[in-house]
Coordinates of C-alpha atoms and ligand atoms in Angstrom, one line a residue:
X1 CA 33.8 113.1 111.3
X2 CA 33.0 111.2 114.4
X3 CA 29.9 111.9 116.3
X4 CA 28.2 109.1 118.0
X5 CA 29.5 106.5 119.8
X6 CA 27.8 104.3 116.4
X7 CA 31.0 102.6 115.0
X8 CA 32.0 104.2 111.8
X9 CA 32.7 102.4 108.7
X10 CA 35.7 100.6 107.7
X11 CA 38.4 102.8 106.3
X12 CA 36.9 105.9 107.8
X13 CA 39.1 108.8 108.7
X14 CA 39.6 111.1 111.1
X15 CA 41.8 112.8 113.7
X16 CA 42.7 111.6 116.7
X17 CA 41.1 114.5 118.4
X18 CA 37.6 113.6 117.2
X19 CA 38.8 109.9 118.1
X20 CA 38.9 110.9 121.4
X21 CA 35.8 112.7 121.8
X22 CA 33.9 109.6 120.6
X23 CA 36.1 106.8 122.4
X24 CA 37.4 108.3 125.3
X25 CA 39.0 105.5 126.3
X26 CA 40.8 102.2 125.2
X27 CA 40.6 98.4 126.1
X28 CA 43.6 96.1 125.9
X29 CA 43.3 93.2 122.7
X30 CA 42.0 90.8 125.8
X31 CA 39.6 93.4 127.4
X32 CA 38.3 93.8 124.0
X33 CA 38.0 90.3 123.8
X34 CA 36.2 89.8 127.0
X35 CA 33.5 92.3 126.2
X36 CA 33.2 91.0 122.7
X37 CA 32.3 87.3 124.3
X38 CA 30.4 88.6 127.1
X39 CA 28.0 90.6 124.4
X40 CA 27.7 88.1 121.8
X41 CA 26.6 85.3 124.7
X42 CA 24.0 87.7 126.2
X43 CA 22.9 88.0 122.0
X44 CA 22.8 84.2 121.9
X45 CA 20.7 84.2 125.6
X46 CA 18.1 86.7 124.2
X47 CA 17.6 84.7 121.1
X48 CA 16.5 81.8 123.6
X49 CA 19.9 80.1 123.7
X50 CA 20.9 78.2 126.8
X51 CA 23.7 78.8 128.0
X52 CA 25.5 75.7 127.0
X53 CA 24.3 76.2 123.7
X54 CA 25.4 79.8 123.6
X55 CA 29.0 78.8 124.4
X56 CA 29.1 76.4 122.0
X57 CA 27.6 78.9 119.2
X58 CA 30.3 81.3 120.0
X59 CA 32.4 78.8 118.3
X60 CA 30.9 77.2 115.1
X61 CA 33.1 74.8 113.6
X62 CA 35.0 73.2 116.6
X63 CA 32.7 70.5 118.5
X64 CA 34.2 69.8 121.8
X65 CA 33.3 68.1 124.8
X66 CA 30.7 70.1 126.7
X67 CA 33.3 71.0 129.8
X68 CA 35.5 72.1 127.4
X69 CA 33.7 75.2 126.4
X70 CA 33.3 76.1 130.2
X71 CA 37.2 76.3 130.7
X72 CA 37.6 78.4 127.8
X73 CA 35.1 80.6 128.1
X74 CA 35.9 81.1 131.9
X75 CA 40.1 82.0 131.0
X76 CA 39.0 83.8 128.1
X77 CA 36.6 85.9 130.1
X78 CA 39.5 86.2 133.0
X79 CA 41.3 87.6 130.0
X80 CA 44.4 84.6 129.9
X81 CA 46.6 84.0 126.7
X82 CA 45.6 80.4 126.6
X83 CA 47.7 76.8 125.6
X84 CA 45.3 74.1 123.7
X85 CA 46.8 70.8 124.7
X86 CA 45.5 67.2 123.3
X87 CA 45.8 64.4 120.6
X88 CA 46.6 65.4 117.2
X89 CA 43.6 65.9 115.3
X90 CA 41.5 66.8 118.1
X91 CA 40.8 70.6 117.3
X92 CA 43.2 72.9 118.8
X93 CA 43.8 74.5 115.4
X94 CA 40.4 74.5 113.9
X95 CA 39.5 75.6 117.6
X96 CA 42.1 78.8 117.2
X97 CA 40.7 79.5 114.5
X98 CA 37.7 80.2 116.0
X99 CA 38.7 82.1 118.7
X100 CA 39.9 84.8 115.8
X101 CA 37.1 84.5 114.0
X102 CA 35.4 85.3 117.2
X103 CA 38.0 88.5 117.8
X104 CA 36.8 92.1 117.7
X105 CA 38.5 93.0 114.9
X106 CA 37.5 96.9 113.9
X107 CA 40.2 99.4 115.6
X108 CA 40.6 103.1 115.5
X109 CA 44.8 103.2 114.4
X110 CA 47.1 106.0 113.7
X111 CA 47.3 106.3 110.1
X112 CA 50.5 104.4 108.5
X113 CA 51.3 103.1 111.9
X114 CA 53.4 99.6 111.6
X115 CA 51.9 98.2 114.2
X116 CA 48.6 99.9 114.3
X117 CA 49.2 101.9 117.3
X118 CA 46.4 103.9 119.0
X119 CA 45.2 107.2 118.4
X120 CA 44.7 107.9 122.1
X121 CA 48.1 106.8 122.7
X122 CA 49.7 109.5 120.7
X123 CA 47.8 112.4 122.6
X124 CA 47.0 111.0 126.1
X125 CA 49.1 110.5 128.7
X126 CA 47.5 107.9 130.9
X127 CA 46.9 105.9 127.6
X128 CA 50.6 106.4 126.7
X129 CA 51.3 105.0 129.9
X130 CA 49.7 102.0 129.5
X131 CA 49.8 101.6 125.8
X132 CA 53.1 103.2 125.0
X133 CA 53.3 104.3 121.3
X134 CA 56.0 103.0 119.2
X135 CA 59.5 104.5 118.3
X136 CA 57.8 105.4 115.0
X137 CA 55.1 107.5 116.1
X138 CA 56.9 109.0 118.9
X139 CA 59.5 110.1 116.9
X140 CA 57.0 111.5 114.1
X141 CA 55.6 113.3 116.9
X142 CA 57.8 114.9 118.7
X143 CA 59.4 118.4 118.4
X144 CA 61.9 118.6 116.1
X145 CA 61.4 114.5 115.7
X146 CA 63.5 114.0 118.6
X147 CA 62.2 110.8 120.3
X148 CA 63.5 112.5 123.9
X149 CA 61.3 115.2 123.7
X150 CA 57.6 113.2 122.9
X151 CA 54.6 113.8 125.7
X152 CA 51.3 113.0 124.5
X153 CA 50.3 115.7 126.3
X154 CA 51.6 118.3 124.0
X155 CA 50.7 116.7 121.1
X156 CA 48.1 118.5 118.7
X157 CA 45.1 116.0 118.4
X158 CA 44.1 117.8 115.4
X159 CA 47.0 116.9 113.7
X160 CA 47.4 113.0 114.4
X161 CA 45.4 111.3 111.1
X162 CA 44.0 108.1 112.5
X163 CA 42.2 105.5 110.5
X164 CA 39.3 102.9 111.0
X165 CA 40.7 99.6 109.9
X166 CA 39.9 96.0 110.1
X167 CA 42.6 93.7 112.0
X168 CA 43.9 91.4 109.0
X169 CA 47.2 88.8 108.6
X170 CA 49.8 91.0 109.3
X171 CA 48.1 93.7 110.9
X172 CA 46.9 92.6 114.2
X173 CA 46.9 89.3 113.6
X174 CA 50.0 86.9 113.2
X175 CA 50.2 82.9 113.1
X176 CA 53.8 81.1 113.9
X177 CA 54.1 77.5 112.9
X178 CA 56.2 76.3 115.7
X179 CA 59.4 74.8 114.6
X180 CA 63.2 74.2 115.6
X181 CA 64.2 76.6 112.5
X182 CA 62.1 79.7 114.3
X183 CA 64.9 82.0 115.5
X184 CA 64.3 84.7 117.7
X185 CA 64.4 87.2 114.6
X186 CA 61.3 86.3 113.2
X187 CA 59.3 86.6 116.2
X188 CA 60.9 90.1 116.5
X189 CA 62.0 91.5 113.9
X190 CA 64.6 93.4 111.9
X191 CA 66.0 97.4 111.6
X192 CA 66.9 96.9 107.7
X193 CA 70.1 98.2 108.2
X194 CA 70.6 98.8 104.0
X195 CA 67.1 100.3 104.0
X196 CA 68.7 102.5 107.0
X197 CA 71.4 103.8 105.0
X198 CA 69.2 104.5 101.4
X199 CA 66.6 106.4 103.6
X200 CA 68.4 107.8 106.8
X201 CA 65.7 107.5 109.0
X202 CA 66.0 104.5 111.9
X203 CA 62.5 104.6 112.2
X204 CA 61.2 105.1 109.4
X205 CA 58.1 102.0 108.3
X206 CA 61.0 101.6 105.4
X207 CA 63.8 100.6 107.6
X208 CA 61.4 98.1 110.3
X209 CA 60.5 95.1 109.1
X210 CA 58.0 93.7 111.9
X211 CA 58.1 90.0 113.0
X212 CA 55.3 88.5 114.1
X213 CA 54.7 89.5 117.3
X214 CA 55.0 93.3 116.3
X215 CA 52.4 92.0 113.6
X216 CA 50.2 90.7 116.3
X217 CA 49.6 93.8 118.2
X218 CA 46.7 95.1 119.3
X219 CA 45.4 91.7 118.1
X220 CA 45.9 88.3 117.9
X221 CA 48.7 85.7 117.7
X222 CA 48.9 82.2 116.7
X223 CA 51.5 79.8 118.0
X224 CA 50.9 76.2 116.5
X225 CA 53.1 73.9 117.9
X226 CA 54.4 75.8 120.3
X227 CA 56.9 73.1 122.5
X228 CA 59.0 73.1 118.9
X229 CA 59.9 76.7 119.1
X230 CA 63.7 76.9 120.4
X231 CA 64.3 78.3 124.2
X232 CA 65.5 81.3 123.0
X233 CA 62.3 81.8 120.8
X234 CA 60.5 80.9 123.7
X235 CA 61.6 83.7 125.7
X236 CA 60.8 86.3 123.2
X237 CA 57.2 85.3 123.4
X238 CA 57.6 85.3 127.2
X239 CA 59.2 89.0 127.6
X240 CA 56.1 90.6 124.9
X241 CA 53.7 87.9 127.3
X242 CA 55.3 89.6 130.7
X243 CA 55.7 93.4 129.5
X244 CA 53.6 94.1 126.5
X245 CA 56.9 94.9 124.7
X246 CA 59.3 94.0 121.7
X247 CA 62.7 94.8 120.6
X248 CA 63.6 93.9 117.3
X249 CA 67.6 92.9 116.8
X250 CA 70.0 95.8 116.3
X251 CA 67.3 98.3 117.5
X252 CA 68.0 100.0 120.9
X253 CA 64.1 101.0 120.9
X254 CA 61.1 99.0 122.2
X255 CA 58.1 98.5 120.5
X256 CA 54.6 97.8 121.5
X257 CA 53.4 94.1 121.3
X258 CA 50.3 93.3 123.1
X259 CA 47.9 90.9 121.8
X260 CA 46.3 87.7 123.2
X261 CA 48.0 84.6 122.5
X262 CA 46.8 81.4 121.7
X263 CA 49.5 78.3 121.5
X264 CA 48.7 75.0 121.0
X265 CA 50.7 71.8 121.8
X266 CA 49.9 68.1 121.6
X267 CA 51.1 65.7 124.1
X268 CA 54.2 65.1 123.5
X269 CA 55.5 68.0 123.1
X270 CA 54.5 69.7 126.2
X271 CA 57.7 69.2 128.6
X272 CA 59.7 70.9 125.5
X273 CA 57.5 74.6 126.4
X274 CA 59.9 76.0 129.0
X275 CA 57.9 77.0 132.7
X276 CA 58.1 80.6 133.0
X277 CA 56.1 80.6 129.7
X278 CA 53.9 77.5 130.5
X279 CA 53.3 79.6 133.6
X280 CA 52.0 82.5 131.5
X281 CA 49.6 80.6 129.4
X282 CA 46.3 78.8 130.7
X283 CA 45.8 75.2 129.5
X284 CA 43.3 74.1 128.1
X285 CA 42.8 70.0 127.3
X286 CA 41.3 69.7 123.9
X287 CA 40.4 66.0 123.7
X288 CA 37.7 64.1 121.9
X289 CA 34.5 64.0 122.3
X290 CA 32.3 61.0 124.3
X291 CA 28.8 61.6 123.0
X292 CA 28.2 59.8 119.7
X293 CA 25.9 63.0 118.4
X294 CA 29.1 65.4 118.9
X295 CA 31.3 63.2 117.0
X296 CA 28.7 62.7 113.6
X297 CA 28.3 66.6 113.3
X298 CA 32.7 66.8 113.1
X299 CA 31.8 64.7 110.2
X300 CA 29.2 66.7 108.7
X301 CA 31.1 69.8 109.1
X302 CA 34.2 68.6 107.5
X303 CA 32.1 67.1 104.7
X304 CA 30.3 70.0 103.8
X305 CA 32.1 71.6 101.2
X306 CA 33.0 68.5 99.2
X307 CA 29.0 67.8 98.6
X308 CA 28.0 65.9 95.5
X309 CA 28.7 62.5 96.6
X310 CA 26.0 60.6 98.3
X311 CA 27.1 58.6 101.1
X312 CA 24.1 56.8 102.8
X313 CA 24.2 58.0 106.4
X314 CA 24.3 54.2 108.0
X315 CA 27.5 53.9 106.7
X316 CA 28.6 57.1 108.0
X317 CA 27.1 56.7 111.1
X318 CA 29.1 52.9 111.4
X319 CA 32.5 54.5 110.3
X320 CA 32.2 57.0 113.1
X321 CA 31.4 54.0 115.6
X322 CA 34.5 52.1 114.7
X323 CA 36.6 54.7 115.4
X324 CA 34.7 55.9 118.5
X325 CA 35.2 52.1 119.6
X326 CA 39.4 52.8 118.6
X327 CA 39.3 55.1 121.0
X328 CA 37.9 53.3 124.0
X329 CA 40.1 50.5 123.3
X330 CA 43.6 52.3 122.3
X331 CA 43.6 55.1 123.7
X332 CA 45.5 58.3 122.4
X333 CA 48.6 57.9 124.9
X334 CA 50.4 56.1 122.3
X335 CA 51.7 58.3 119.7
X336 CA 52.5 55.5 116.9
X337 CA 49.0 55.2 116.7
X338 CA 47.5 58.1 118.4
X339 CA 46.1 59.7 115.7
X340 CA 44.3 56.7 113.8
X341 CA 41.5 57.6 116.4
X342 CA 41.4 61.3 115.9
X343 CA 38.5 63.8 114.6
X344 CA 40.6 64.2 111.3
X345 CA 40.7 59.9 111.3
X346 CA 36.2 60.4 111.2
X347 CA 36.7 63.1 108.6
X348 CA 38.7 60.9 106.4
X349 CA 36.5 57.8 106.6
X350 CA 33.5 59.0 104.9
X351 CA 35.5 60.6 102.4
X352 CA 37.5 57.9 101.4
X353 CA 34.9 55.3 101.4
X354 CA 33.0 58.0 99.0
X355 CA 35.9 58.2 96.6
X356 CA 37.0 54.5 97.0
X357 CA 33.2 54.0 95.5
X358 CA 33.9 56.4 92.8
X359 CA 36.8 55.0 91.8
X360 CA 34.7 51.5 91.9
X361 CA 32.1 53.1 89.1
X362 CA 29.8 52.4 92.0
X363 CA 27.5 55.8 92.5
X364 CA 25.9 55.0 96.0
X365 CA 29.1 53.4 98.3
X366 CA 28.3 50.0 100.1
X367 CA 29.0 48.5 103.5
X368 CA 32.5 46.8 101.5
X369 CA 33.3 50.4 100.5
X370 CA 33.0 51.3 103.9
X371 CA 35.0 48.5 105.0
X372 CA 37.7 49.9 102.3
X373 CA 37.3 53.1 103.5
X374 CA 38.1 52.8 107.1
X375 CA 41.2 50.2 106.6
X376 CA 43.0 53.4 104.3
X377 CA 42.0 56.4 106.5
X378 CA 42.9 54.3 109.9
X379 CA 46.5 53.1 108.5
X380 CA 46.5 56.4 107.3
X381 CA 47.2 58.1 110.9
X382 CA 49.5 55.6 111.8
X383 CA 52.8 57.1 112.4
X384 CA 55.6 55.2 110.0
X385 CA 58.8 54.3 112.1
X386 CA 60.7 51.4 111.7
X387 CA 59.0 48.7 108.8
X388 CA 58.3 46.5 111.7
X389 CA 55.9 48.5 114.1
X390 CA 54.3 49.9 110.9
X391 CA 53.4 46.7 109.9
X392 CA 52.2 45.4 113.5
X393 CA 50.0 48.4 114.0
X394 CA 48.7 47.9 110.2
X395 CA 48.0 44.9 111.4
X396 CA 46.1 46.0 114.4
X397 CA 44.2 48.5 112.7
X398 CA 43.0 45.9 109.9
X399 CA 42.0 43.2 112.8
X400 CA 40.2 45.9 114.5
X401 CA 38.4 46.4 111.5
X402 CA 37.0 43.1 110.8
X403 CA 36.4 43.0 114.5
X404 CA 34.3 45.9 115.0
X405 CA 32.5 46.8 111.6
X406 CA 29.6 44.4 111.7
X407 CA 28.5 45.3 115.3
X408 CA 28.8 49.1 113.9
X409 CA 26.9 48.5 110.8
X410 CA 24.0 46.6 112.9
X411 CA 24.3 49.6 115.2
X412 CA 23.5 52.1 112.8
X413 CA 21.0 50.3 111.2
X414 CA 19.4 49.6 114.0
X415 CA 19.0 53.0 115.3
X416 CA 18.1 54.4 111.5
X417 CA 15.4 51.4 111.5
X418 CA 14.3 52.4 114.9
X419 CA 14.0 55.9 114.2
X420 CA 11.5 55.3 111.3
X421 CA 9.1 52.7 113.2
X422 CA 8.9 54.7 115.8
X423 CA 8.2 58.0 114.4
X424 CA 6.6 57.5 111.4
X425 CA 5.0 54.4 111.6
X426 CA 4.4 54.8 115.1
X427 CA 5.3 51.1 115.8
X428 CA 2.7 49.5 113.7
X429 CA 3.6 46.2 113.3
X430 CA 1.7 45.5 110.1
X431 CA 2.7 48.6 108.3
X432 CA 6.4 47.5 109.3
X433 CA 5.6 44.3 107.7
X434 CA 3.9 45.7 104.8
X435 CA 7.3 47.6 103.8
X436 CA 9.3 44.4 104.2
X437 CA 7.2 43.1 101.5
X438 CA 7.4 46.0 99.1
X439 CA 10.8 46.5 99.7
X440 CA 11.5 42.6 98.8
X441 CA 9.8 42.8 95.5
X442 CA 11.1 46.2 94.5
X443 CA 15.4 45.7 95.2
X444 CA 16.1 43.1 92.8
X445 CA 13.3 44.3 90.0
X446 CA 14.7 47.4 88.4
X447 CA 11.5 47.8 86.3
X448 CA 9.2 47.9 89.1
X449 CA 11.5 50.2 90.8
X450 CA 11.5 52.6 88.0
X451 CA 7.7 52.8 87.9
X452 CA 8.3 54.1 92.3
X453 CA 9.4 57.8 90.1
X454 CA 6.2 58.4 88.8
X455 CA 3.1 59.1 90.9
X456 CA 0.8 56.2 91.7
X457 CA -0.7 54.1 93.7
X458 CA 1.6 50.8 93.8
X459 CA 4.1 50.2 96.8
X460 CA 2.4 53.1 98.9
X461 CA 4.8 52.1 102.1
X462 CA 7.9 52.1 100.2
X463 CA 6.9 55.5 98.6
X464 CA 6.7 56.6 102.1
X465 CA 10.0 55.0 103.4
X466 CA 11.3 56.9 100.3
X467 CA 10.3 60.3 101.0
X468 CA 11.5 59.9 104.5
X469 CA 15.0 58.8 103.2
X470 CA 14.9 61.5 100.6
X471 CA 14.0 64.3 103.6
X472 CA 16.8 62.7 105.8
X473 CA 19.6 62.4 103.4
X474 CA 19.6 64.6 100.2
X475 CA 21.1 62.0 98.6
X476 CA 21.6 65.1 95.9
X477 CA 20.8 65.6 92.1
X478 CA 22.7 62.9 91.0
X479 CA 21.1 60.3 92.8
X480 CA 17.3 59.1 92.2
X481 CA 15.3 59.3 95.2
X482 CA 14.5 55.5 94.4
X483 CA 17.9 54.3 94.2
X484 CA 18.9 56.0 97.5
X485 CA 16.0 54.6 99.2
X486 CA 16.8 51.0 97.8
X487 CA 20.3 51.4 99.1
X488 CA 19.6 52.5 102.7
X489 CA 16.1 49.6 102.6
X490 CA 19.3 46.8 101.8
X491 CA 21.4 47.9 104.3
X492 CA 18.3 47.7 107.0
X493 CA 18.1 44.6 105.5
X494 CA 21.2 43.2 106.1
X495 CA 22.3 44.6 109.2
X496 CA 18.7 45.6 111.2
X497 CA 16.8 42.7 110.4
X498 CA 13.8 45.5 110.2
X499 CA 14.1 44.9 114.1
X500 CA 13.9 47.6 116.8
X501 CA 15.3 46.6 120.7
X502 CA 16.2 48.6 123.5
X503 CA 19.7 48.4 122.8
X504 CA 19.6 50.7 119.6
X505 CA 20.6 53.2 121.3
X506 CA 22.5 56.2 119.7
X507 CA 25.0 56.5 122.3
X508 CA 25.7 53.5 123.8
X509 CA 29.0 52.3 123.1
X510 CA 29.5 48.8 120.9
Ligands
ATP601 N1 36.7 69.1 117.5 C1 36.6 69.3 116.2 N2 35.4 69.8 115.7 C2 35.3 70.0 114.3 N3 36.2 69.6 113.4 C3 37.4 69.1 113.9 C4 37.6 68.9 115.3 N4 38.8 68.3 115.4 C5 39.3 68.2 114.2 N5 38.5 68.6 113.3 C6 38.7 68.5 111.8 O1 39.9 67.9 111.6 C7 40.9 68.8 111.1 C8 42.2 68.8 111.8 O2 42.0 69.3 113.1 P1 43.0 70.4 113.7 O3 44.0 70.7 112.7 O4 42.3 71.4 114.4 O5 43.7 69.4 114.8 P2 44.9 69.7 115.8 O6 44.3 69.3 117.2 O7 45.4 71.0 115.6 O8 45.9 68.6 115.3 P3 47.5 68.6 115.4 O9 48.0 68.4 116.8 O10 47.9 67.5 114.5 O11 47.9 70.0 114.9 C9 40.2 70.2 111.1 O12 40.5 71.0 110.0 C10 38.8 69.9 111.2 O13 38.2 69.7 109.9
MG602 MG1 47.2 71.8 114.9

């Protein structure tokens, strides 16, 4: 039974007359949408959020420029299918991905519906007119099954079994990876015309196989890549864009596919999306982000599964301001090398220079791993053509390297130095000095260093730095607290000088 407005639980049933009393009325997949966004920013406001913060909550692990979230939000709210256009390796997929994880997902459905139709469609006629039920349950009911003769409005509610169900792959929800081999067929559909003959009934589930835009109704579709589809592919996604509906080959019926769409394109392959369909979808730039913050949190969000390794953040911190300088310098516009700059490229840097270290017996990485590590993730993205340009733009990449990853390194270590003086030891000279000295003595004398894991009251300053490298950077159960904190002390060494200016500045570019 149904009796408040309280959503049920998943997998609860009822009829579609006790549907009705409870939900009088349905939204479409981007009205749902709208009020899903709208509620869950007002959440975020109440729980103190501003409201760029609360945008940017509503989508956890894509960091984009600040702007970025605006547009969205605003064409999402406006209730727009939406194209994500930008470098490769920018977001637009992880970015999709929110946006479904986001989606209101829980739907009332007529029970063994193929494509999850309504309820309220079934046995209301200004539903039915907006939401038209498919062939299938048309046909199941109308008198005598004769698709001719359905009208909602003489349909017994009390006899339509609907079902609470969770939107899943393949049940209001579909993804297309956009390709020249996508025919118009599987965006469709098929009538099984062998399962037609075994079971007699043209619409019978058995005889329909749904493509995927009859799998995306009522929800959410997918199209990655969506300037490789072929025209003709293209226009089936524009007809279920422009009129809600599908026809599947060799079927004379219509079916119902409405769902919010969600393509994504990078640069290159936006003049291949025809305009009638262009016209249908908003754009949306996905680019990289500016603000140095933005672009260490992509790395600690990619990192975060693969924990275990310690990875000393100045060195993370430097690999993400090499590439950050890349991309000043290069630009994304040329696609060769368009990619050796992306959010993927600052992923792959800390983990390679992690597993370069590993593979060196060497359980804390150094700056040369570093080094190691952003020569094979750079040349990584670079796009092989011909022998010859993928040996020039190797060789770009490794001058840029040497070029750039000293200033980095200083950088970071400046800023990590600066950090500490001024917020723990409050810019006290002396006590600054003090640490230089116990630091000195304790990096190249491993017995005195081993005594620093016991309580006591030698090297008091270092014990400090220590705990404050320990707080900062969980250098994990694998690796003493000590040894980190020797690690990051050489590194300030080498590339701070223990020295704090105006110019370590977080943001700043080098
Ligand atoms: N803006 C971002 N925020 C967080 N992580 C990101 C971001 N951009 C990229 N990543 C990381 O890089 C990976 C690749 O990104 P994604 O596949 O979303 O890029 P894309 O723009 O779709 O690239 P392509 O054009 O090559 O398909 C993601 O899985 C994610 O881990
Ligand atoms: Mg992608």
């Amino acid at each position: 039974m149904v009796a408040t407005r309280e959503l049920p639980a998943l997998g609860a049933r009822a009829t579609a007359a006790e549907v009705r009393a409870s939900f009088p009325s349905i939204e479409s997949p981007a009205e749902r949408f709208r009020h899903t966004i709208l509620r869950t920013i007002d959440g975020l406001r109440q729980q103190g959020y501003d409201h760029a913060e609360a945008l940017r909550a509503l989508f956890p692990r894509t960091i984009l420029p600040e702007g970025t979230y605006d547009d969205l939000v605003a064409a999402l709210v406006a209730g727009a299918h939406l194209l994500f256009f930008g470098p490769s390796g920018a977001g637009k997929t992880s970015l999709a991905k929110d946006l479904w994880e986001l989606f209101p997902k829980d739907v009332w459905v007529v029970e063994s519906c193929p494509v999850l139709d309504s309820p309220l469609s079934v046995v209301d006629r200004a539903v039915a007119s907006r939401f038209p039920p498919c062939p299938i349950c048309r046909r199941r009911f109308a008198p005598g099954a004769d698709l001719a003769r359905f009208d909602p409005a003489a349909v017994d509610a009390t006899q339509v079994p609907a079902e609470f169900v969770r939107l899943r792959e393949g049940y209001g929800f579909a993804r297309v990876q956009g390709s020249s081999e996508v025919f118009p067929d599987h965006l469709t559909g098929n009538i099984n015309l062998r399962k037609l003959e075994e079971v007699g009934d043209p619409m019978s589930p058995l005889v329909l196989e749904p493509g995927k835009l009859l799998q995306a109704n009522r929800g959410f579709l997918l199209v990655d890549e969506i300037g490789k589809l072929p025209l003709g592919t293209q226009n089936v996604l524009l007809q279920a864009l422009q009129e809600g509906t599908v026809t599947p080959s060799k079927s004379r019926e219509s079916f119902p596919g409405s769902f919010v769409a969600i393509g994504t394109s990078n640069l290159s392959d936006l003049d291949n999306i025809n305009d009638p369909l262009s016209d249908r979808l908003t754009s949306v730039h996905i680019g990289f982000n500016d603000r140095h913050a933005d672009n260490r949190r992509i790395v600690e969000l990619g990192r975060s599964d693969e924990a275990g390794t310690f990875l000393p953040e100045i060195l993370v911190d430097a690999g993400v301001r090499v590439v950050e300088a890349w991309r000043l310098r290069m630009g994304d516009e040329n696609p060769d090398i368009g990619e050796v700059g992306s959010n993927r490229t600052l992923i792959d840097v800390s983990e390679r220079t992690a597993a370069i270290a590993i593979l060196g017996g060497r359980p804390i990485p150094s700056s040369a791993d570093l080094r190691s590590g952003l020569l094979h993730a750079m040349r990584g993205r670079i796009r092989a053509r011909s022998g010859d340009s993928f040996r020039q733009n190797e060789k770009r990449v490794q001058e840029f390297v040497e070029q750039y990853l000293a200033p980095a390194l200083r950088r970071s270590a400046g800023v990590y130095w600066c950090r500490y003086y001024r917020t723990v030891l409050k810019e006290n000279k002396g006590e600054a000095e003090e640490l230089v000295g116990e630091g000195r003595r304790l990096k190249d004398d491993a017995t005195l260093a081993a005594g620093l894991s016991s309580d006591g009251p030698l090297f008091p300053r270092f014990r400090g730095f220590s705990r404050f490298v320990a707080g900062r950077e969980r250098p994990g159960t694998g690796i003493a607290a000590t040894d980190a904190s020797l690690s990051v002390y050489r590194l300030l060494e080498e590339f701070s000088l223990f020295s704090c200016t105006e110019e370590d500045n977080d943001d700043a570019p080098l």
